[in-house]
Short mmCIF file of C-alpha atoms and ligand atoms in Angstrom, two decimals:
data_model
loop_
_atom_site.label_atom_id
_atom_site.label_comp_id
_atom_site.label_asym_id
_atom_site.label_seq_id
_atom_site.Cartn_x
_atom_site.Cartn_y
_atom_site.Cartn_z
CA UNK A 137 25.93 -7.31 -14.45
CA UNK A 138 22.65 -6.40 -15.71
CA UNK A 139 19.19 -7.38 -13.62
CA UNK A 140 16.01 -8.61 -15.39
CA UNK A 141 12.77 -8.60 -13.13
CA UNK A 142 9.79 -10.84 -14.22
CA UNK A 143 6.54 -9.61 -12.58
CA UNK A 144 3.60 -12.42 -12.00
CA UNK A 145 1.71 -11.71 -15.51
CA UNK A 146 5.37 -12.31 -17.09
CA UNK A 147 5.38 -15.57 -15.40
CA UNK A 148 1.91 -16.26 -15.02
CA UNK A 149 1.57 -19.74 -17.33
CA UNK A 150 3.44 -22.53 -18.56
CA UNK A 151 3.78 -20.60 -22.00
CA UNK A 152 4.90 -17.17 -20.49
CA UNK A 153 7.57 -18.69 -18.36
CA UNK A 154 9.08 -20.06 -21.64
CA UNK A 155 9.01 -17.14 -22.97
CA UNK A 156 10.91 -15.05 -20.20
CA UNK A 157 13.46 -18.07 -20.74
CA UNK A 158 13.77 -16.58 -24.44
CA UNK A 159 13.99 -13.23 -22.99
CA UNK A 160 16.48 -13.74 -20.80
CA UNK A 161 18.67 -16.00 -22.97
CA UNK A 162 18.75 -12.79 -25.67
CA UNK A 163 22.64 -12.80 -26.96
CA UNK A 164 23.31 -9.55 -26.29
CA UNK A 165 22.75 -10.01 -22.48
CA UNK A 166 26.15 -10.49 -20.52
CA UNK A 167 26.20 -11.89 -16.47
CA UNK A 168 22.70 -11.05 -15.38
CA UNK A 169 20.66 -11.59 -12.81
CA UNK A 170 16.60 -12.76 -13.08
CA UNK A 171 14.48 -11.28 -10.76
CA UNK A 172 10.76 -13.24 -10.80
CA UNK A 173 7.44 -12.50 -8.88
CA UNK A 174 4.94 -15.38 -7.89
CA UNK A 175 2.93 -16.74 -10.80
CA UNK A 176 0.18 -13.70 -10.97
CA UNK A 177 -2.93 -14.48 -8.39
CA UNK A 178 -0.29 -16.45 -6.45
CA UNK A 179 -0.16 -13.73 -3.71
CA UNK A 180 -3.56 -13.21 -4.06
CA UNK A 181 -4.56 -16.28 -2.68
CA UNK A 182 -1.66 -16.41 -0.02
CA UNK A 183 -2.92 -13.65 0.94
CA UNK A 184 -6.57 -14.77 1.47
CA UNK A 185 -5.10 -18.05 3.00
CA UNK A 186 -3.83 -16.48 5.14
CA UNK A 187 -6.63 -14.44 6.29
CA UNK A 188 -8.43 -17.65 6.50
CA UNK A 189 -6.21 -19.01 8.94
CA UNK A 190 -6.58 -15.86 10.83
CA UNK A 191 -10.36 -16.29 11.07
CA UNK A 192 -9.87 -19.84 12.52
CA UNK A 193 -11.37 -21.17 9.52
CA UNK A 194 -8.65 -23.94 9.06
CA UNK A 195 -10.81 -26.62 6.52
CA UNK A 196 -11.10 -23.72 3.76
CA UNK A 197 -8.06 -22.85 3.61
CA UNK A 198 -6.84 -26.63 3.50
CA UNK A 199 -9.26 -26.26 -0.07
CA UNK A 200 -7.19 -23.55 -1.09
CA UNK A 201 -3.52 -24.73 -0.97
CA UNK A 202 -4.80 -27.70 -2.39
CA UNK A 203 -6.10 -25.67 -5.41
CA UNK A 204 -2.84 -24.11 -5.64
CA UNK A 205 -1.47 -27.48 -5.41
CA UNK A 206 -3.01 -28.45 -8.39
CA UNK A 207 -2.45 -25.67 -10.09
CA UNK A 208 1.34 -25.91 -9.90
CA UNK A 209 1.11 -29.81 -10.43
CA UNK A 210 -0.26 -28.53 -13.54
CA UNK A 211 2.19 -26.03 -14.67
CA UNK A 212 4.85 -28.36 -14.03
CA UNK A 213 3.54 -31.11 -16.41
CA UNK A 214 3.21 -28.27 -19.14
CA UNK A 215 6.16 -26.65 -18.70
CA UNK A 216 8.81 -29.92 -18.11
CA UNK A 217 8.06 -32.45 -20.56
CA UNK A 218 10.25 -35.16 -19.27
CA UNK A 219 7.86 -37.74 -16.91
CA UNK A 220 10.83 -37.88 -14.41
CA UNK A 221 11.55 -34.11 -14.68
CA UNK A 222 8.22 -32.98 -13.49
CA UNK A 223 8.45 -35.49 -11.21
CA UNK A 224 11.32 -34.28 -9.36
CA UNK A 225 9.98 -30.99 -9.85
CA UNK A 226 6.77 -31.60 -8.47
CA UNK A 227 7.92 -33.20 -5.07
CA UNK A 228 10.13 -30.21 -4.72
CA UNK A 229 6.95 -28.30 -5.01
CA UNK A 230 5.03 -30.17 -2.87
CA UNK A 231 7.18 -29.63 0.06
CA UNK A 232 6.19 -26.01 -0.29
CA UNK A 233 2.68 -26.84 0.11
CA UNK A 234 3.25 -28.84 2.79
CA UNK A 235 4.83 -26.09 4.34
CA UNK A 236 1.25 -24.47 3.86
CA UNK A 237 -0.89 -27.06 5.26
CA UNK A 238 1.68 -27.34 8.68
CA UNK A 239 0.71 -24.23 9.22
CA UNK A 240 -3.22 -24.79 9.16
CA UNK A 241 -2.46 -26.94 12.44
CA UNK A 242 -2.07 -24.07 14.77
CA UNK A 243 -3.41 -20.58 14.86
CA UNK A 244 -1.62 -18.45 12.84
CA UNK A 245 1.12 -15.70 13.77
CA UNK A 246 2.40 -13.11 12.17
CA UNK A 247 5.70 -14.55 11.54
CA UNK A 248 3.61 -17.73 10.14
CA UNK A 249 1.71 -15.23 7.93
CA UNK A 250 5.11 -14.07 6.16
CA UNK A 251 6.04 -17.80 6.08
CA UNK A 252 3.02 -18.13 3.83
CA UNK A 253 3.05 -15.09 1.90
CA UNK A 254 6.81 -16.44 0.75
CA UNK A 255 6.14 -19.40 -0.94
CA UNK A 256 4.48 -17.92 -4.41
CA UNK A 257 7.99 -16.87 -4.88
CA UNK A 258 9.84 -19.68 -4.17
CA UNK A 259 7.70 -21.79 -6.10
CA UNK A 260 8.07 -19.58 -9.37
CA UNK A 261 11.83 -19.71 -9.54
CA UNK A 262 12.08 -23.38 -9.06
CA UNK A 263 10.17 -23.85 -11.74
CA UNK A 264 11.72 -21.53 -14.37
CA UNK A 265 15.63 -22.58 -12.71
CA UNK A 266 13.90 -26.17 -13.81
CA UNK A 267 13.24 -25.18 -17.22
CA UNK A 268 16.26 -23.41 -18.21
CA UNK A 269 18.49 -25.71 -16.75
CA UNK A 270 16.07 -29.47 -17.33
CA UNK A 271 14.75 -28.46 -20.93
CA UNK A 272 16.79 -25.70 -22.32
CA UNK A 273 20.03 -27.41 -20.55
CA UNK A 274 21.39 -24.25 -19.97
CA UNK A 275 23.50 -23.56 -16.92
CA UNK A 276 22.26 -21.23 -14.47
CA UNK A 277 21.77 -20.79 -10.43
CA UNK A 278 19.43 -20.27 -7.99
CA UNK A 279 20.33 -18.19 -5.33
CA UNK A 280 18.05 -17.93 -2.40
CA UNK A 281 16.94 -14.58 -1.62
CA UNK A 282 16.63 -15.25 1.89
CA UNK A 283 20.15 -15.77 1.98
CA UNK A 284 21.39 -12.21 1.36
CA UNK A 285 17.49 -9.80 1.12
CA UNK A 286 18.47 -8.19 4.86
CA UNK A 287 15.74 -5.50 6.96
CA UNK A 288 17.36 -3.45 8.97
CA UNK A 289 15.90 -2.69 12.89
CA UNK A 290 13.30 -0.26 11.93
CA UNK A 291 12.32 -2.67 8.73
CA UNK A 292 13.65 -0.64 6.22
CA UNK A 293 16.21 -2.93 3.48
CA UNK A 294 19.69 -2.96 5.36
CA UNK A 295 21.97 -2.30 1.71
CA UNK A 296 25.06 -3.04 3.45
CA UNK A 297 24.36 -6.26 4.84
CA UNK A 298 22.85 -6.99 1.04
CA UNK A 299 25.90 -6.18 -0.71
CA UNK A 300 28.19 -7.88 1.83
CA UNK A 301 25.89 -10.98 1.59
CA UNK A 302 24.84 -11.23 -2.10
CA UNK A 303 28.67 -11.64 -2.56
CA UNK A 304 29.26 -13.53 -0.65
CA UNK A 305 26.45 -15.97 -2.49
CA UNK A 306 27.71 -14.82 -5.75
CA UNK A 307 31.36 -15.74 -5.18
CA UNK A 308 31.23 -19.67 -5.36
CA UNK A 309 30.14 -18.99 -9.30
CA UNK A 310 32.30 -16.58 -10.90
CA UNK A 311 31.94 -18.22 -13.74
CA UNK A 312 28.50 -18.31 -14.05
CA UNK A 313 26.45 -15.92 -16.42
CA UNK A 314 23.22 -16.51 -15.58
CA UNK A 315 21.50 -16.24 -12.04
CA UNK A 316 17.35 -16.83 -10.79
CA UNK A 317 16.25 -15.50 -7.28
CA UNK A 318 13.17 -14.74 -6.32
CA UNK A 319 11.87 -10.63 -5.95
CA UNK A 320 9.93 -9.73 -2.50
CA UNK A 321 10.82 -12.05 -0.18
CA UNK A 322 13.53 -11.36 2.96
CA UNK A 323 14.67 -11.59 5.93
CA UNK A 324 13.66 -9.45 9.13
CA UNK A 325 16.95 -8.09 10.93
CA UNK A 326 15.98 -11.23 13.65
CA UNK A 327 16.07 -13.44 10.65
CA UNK A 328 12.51 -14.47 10.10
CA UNK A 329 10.72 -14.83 6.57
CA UNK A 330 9.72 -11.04 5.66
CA UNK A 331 8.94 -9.26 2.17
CA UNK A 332 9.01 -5.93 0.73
CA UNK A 333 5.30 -4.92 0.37
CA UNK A 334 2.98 -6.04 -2.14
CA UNK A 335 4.59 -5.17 -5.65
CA UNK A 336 8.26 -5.44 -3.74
CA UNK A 337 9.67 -7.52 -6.71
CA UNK A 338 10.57 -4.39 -8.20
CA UNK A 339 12.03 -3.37 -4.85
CA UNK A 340 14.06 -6.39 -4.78
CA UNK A 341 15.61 -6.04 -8.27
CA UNK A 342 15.87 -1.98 -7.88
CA UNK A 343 17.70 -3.32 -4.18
CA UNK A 344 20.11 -5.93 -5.67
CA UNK A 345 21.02 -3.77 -8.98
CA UNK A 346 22.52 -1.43 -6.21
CA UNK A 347 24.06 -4.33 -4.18
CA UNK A 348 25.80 -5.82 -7.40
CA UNK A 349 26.65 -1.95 -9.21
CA UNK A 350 24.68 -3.33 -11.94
CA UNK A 351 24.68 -1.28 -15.19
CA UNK A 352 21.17 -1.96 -15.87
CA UNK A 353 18.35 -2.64 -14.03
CA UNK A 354 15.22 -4.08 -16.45
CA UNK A 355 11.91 -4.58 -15.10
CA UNK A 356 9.64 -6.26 -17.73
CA UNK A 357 5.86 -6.27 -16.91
CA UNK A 358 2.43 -6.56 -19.05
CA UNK A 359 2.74 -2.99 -20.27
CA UNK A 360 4.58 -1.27 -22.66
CA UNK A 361 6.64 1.40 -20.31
CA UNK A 362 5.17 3.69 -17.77
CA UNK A 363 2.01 5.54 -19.46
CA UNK A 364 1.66 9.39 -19.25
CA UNK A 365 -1.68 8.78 -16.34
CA UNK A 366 -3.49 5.36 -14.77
CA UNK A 367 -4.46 3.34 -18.07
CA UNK A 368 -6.85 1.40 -15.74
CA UNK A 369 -8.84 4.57 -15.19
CA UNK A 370 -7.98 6.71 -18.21
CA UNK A 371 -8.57 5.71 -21.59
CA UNK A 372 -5.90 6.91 -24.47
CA UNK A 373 -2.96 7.00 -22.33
CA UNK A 374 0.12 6.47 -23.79
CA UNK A 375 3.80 5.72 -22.81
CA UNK A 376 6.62 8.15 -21.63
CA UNK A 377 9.77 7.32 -22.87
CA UNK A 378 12.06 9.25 -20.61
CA UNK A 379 11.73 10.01 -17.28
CA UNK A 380 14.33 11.07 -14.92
CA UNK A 381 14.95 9.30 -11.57
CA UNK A 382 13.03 12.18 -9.81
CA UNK A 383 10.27 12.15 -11.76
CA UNK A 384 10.31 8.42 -11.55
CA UNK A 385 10.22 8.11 -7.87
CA UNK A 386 7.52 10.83 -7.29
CA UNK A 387 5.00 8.45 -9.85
CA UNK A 388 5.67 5.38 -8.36
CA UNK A 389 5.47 6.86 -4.62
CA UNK A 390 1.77 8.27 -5.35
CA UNK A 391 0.55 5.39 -7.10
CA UNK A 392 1.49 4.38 -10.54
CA UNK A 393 1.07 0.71 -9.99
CA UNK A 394 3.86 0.11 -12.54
CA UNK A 395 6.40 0.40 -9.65
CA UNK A 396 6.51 -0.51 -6.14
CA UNK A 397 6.69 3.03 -4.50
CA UNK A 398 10.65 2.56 -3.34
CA UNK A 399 12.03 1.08 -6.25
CA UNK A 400 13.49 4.01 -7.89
CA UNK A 401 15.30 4.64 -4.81
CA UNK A 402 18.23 2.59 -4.68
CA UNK A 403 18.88 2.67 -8.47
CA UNK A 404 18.89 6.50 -8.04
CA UNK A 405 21.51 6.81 -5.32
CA UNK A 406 23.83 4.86 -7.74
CA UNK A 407 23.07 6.44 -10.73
CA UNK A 408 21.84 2.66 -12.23
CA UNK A 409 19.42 3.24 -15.20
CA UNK A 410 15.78 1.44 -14.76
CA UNK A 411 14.44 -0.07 -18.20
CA UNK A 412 10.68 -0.53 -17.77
CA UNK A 413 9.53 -3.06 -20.59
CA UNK A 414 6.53 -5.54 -21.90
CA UNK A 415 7.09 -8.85 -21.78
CA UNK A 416 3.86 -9.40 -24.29
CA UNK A 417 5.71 -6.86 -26.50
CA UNK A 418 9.16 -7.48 -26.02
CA UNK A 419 10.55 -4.67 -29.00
CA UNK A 420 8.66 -1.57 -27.99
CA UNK A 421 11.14 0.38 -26.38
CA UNK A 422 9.19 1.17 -22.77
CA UNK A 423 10.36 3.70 -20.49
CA UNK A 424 14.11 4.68 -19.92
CA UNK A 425 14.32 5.84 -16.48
CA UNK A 426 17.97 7.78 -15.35
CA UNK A 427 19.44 11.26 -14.71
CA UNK A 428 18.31 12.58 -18.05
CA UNK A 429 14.74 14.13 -18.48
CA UNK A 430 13.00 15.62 -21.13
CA UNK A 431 11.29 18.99 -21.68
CA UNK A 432 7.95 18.45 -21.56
CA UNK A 433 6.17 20.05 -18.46
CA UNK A 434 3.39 18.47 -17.20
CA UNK A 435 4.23 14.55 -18.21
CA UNK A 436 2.51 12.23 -16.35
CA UNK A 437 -0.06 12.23 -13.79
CA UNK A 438 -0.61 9.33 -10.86
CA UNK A 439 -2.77 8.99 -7.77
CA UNK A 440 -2.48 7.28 -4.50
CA UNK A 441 -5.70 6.05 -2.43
CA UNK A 442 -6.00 5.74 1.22
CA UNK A 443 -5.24 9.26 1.98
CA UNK A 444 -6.13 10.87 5.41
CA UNK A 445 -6.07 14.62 5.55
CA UNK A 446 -5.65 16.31 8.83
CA UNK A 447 -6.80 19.84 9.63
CA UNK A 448 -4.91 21.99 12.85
CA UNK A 449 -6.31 25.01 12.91
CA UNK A 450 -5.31 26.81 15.94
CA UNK A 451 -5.29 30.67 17.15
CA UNK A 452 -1.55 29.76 19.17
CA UNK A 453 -0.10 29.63 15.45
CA UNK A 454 -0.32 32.85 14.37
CA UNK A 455 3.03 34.59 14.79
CA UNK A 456 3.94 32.06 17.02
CA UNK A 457 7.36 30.29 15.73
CA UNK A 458 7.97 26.93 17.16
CA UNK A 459 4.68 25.28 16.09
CA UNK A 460 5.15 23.90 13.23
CA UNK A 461 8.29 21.67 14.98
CA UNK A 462 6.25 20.72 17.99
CA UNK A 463 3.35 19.55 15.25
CA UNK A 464 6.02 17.77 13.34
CA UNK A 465 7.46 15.95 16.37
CA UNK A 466 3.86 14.29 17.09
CA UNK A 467 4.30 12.46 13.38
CA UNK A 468 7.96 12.20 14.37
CA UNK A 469 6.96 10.27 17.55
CA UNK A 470 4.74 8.11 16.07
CA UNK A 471 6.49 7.50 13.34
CA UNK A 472 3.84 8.12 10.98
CA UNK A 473 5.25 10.49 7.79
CA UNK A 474 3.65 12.99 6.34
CA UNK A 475 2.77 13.63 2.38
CA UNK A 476 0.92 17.08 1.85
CA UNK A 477 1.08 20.01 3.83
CA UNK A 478 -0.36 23.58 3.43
CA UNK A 479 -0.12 25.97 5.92
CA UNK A 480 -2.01 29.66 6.74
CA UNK A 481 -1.38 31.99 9.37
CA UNK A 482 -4.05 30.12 11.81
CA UNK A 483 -4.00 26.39 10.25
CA UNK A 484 -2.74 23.59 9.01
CA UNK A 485 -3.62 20.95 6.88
CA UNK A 486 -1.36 17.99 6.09
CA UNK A 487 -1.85 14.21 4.77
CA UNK A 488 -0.93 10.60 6.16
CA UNK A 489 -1.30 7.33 4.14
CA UNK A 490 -0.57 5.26 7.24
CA UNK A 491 -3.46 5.96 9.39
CA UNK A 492 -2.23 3.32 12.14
CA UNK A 493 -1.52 5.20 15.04
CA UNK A 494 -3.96 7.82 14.01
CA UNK A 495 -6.06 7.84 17.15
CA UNK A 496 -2.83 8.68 19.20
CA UNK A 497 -1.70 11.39 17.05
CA UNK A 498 -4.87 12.65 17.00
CA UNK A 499 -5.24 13.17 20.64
CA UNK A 500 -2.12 14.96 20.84
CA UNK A 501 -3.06 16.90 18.43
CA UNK A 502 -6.62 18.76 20.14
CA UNK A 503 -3.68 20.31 22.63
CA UNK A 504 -3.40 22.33 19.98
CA UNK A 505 -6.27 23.82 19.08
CA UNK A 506 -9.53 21.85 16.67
CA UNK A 507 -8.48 18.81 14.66
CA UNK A 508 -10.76 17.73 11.50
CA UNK A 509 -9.75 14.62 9.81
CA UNK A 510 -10.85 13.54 6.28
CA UNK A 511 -10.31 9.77 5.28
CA UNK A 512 -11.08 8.35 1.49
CA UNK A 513 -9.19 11.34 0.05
CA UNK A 514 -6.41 10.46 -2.78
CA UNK A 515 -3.48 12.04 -3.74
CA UNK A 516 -3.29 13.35 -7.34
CA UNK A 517 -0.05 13.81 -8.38
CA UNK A 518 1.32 15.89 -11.29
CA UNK A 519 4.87 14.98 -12.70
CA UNK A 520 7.16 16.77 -15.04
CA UNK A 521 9.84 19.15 -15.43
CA UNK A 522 8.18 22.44 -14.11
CA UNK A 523 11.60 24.41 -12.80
CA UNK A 524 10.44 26.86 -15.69
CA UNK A 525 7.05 26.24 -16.38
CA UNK A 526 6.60 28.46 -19.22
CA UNK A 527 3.66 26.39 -20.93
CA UNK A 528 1.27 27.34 -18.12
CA UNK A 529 0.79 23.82 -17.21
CA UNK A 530 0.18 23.83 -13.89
CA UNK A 531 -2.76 26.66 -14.83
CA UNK A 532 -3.79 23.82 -17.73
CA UNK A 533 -4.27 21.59 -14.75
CA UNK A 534 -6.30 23.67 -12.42
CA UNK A 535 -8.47 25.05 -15.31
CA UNK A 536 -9.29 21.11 -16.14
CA UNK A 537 -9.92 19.86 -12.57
CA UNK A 538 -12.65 23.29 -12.04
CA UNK A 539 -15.29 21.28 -11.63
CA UNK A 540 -13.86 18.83 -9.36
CA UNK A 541 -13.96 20.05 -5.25
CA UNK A 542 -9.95 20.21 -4.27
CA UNK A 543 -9.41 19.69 -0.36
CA UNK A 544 -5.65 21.37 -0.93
CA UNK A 545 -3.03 21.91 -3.10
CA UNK A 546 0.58 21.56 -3.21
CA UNK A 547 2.85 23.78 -5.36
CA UNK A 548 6.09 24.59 -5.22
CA UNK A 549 8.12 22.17 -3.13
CA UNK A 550 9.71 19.99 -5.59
CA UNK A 551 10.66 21.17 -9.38
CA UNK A 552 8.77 18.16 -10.46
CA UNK A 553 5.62 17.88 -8.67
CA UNK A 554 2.08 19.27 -8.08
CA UNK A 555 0.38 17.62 -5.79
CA UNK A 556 -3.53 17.78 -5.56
CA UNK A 557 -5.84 16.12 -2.79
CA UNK A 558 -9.35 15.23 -3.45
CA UNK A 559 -11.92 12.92 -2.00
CA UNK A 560 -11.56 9.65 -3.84
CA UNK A 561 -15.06 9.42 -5.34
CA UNK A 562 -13.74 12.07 -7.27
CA UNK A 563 -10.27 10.77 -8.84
CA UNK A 564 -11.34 8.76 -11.16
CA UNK A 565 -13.11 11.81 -12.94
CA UNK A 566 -10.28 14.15 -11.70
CA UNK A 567 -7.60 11.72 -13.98
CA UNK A 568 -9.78 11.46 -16.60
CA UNK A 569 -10.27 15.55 -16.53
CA UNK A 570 -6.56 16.29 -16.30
CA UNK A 571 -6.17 13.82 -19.32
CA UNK A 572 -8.31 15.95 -20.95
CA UNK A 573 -6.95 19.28 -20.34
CA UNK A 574 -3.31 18.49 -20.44
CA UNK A 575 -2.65 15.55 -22.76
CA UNK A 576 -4.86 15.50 -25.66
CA UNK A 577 -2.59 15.01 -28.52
P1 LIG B 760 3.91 -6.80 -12.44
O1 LIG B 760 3.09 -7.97 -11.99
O2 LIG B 760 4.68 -7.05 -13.69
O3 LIG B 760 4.73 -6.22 -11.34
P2 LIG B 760 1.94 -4.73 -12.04
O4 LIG B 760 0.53 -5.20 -12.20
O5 LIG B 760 2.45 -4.57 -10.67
O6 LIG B 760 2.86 -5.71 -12.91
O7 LIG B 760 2.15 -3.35 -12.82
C1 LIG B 760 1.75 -3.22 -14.17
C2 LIG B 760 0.37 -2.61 -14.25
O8 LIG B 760 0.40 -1.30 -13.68
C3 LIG B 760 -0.12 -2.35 -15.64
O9 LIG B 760 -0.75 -3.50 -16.18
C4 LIG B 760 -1.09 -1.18 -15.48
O10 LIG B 760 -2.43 -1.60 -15.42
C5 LIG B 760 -0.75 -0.61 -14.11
N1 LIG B 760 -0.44 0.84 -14.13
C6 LIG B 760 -0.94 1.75 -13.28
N2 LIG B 760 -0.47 2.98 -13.55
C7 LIG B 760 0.37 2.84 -14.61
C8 LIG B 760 1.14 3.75 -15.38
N3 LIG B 760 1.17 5.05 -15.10
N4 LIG B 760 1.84 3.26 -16.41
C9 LIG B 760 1.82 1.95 -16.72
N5 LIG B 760 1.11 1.03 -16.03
C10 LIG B 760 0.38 1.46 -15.00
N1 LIG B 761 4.26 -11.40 -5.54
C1 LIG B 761 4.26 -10.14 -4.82
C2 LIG B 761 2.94 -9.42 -4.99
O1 LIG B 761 2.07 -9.91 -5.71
C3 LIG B 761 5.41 -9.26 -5.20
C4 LIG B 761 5.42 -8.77 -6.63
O2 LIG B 761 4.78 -9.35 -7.50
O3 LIG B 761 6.11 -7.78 -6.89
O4 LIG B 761 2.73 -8.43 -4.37
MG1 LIG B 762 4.21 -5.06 -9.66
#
């Protein structure tokens, strides 16, 4: 079994969701499994519905599913030629939107929020199951991700309950080669509508490669492979064609958009090779992800906003053992985890992303001793083989970031990661620096 994800640029028209038919009809492709996000600005404006709802503000968002509405009216006249075929399709559509406008009625829970946020999903898949099935006449099946995508109690996917229930959905079509479900969307362990994060699609695929022991796990997108640093920010970045899963999971954990920061995870555990490809570019050969690496040192460089940086400094520390575990059980307690830390004799200085139950933390925290807390600070993070770093990268980098103020600096822990915090007014020139100083070619 192979699995073939389709992010929302890949399936973001008429046109494009022909084409990642094509794709995924390629000969040399055996069982597989598609994988597809919402059309692209379908979250987006879920999203926003959503938060319309939330601010009582019931008549605008009423304007906005009906946009949609039309918008997906539209796509299904392009895309299924047949007067009776888009027909059909589009009353199966509509009963997605009027899933949307029930729940302008009331206002809106949580649980009514996820309801929402689902249905870019859904509706993508029924219309590309349409296609290939309608217009191509090609057999293939729809399976319902909220039939088998479990959480587990503390939200987290439950794998075993996946694996048990994606085959039990897969076993009614053993002969069947072709399968469409849709990426992000779940079930809580209470069985209400959830997702995996914004980006989870890759999640989802990365999630069901492991259920299925897939050989393959491909996830096409609008870019030709993962680039060597942030080709939003940087210009003249270029693509890395191996990575191992290490590397992989440490880019796409401090922000390479690319990937949803979890998605190596699974397809690392069990050894399943992650294909990152372009849809717009379907022959370049992207990024190979798997337990190979190459030699290069320093190979690609990512950052992740949103950062809060915590300072302890306290005179109980020094030669005191036992603090550092009565520090780490405050996190531990409030389940908040931890990304950075530096320590000297009389302080400490770590960083959170999830600043939720910051003001808790933080008042457990003055027991200790003073407590300064820095928000807007990003995480740069360096990427690469550097068990033997004999091509004085990781002096390259600090040499190119020397006129750019560092709040700390993390060295050491991992074979395959420096990690560097500054305020984020600063990483955009901090990337563009390090491209400068470590990747001019
Ligand atoms: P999809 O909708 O297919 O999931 P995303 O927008 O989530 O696509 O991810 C692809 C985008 O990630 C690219 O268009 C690119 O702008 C951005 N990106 C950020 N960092 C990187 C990187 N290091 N390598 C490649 N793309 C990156
Ligand atoms: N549609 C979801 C999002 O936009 C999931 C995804 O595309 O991966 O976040
Ligand atoms: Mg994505």
């Amino acid at each position: 079994m192979k699995i073939l994800k389709f992010g929302g640029t890949s399936v973001g028209s008429a046109q494009r969701m022909r084409e990642v038919a094509e794709l995924i009809h390629a000969s040399h492709l055996q069982r597989r499994i598609v994988v597809l996000s919402a059309m692209s600005g379908t979250t987006n404006a879920l999203v926003e519905i959503g938060q319309l709802l939330y601010a009582g503000d019931a008549t605008t968002a009423t304007a906005r599913i009906e946009a949609l509405r039309q918008r997906y009216h539209e796509v299904a006249r392009e895309l299924l030629p047949d007067a009776a075929v888009a027909g059909q399709a589009i009353q199966n559509l509509d009963q997605h939107f009027d899933t949307l406008l029930g729940l302008t009625a009331a206002p809106l829970s949580a649980d009514g929020e996820r309801v929402i946020l689902a249905q870019g999903e859904l509706l993508s898949t029924l219309l590309v199951h349409r296609y290939v099935t309608q217009v191509l006449g090609r057999p293939a099946v729809l399976l319902p991700a909220l039939d088998f995508m479990r959480l587990d109690v503390d939200e987290e996917p439950d794998a075993p309950a996946i694996r048990e229930l994606l085959a039990a959905t897969l076993a009614p079509h053993a002969a069947q080669e072709l399968f469409i479900t849709q990426g992000y969307i779940c079930r809580s362990a209470q069985g209400s509508v959830d997702n995996l994060k914004r980006g989870g699609s890759d999640y989802s695929a990365s999630l069901i490669g492991a259920a299925v022991g897939a050989e393959e796990i491909q996830i096409w997108t609008d870019i030709d492979g993962l680039h060597n640093n942030d080709p939003r920010v940087v210009q003249g970045t270029y693509p890395i064609r191996e990575l191992s899963f290490d590397e992989a999971a440490e880019l796409a954990y401090f922000g390479a958009k690319i990937l949803h920061p979890s998605s190596i995870l699974p397809a690392a555990k069990h050894g399943i090779p992650v294909r990152l490809l372009n849809t717009m570019q379907p022959e370049a050969p992207g990024t190979i992800i798997s337990s190979q690496t190459g030699a290069e040192a320093i190979k690609a460089v990512a950052a992740k906003d949103g950062i809060t940086a915590i300072n302890v400094k306290s005179s109980r520390m020094l030669l005191a053992h036992g603090f550092l575990r009565s520090l780490f059980e405050i996190f531990e307690r409030y389940r908040t985890s931890i990304d950075m830390i530096t320590t000297s004799e009389v302080a400490v200085s770590l960083t959170i992303d999830d600043a939720t139950r910051l003001p808790q933390i933080l008042e457990e925290l003055r027991r200790f001793g003073s407590v300064v807390v820095d928000e807007n600070q990003s995480i740069i993070c360096l990427v690469g083989n550097l068990e033997q770093d004999a091509h004085g990268s990781a002096n390259r980098a600090f040499a190119a970031l020397k006129d750019i103020p560092v709040r700390m600096i993390s060295y050491g822990g991992s074979p395959n990661n420096i990690s560097i915090l500054v305020s984020t007014h600063d990483k955009t020139r901090a990337l563009q620096a390090l491209n400068a100083g470590l990747f001019q070619r």
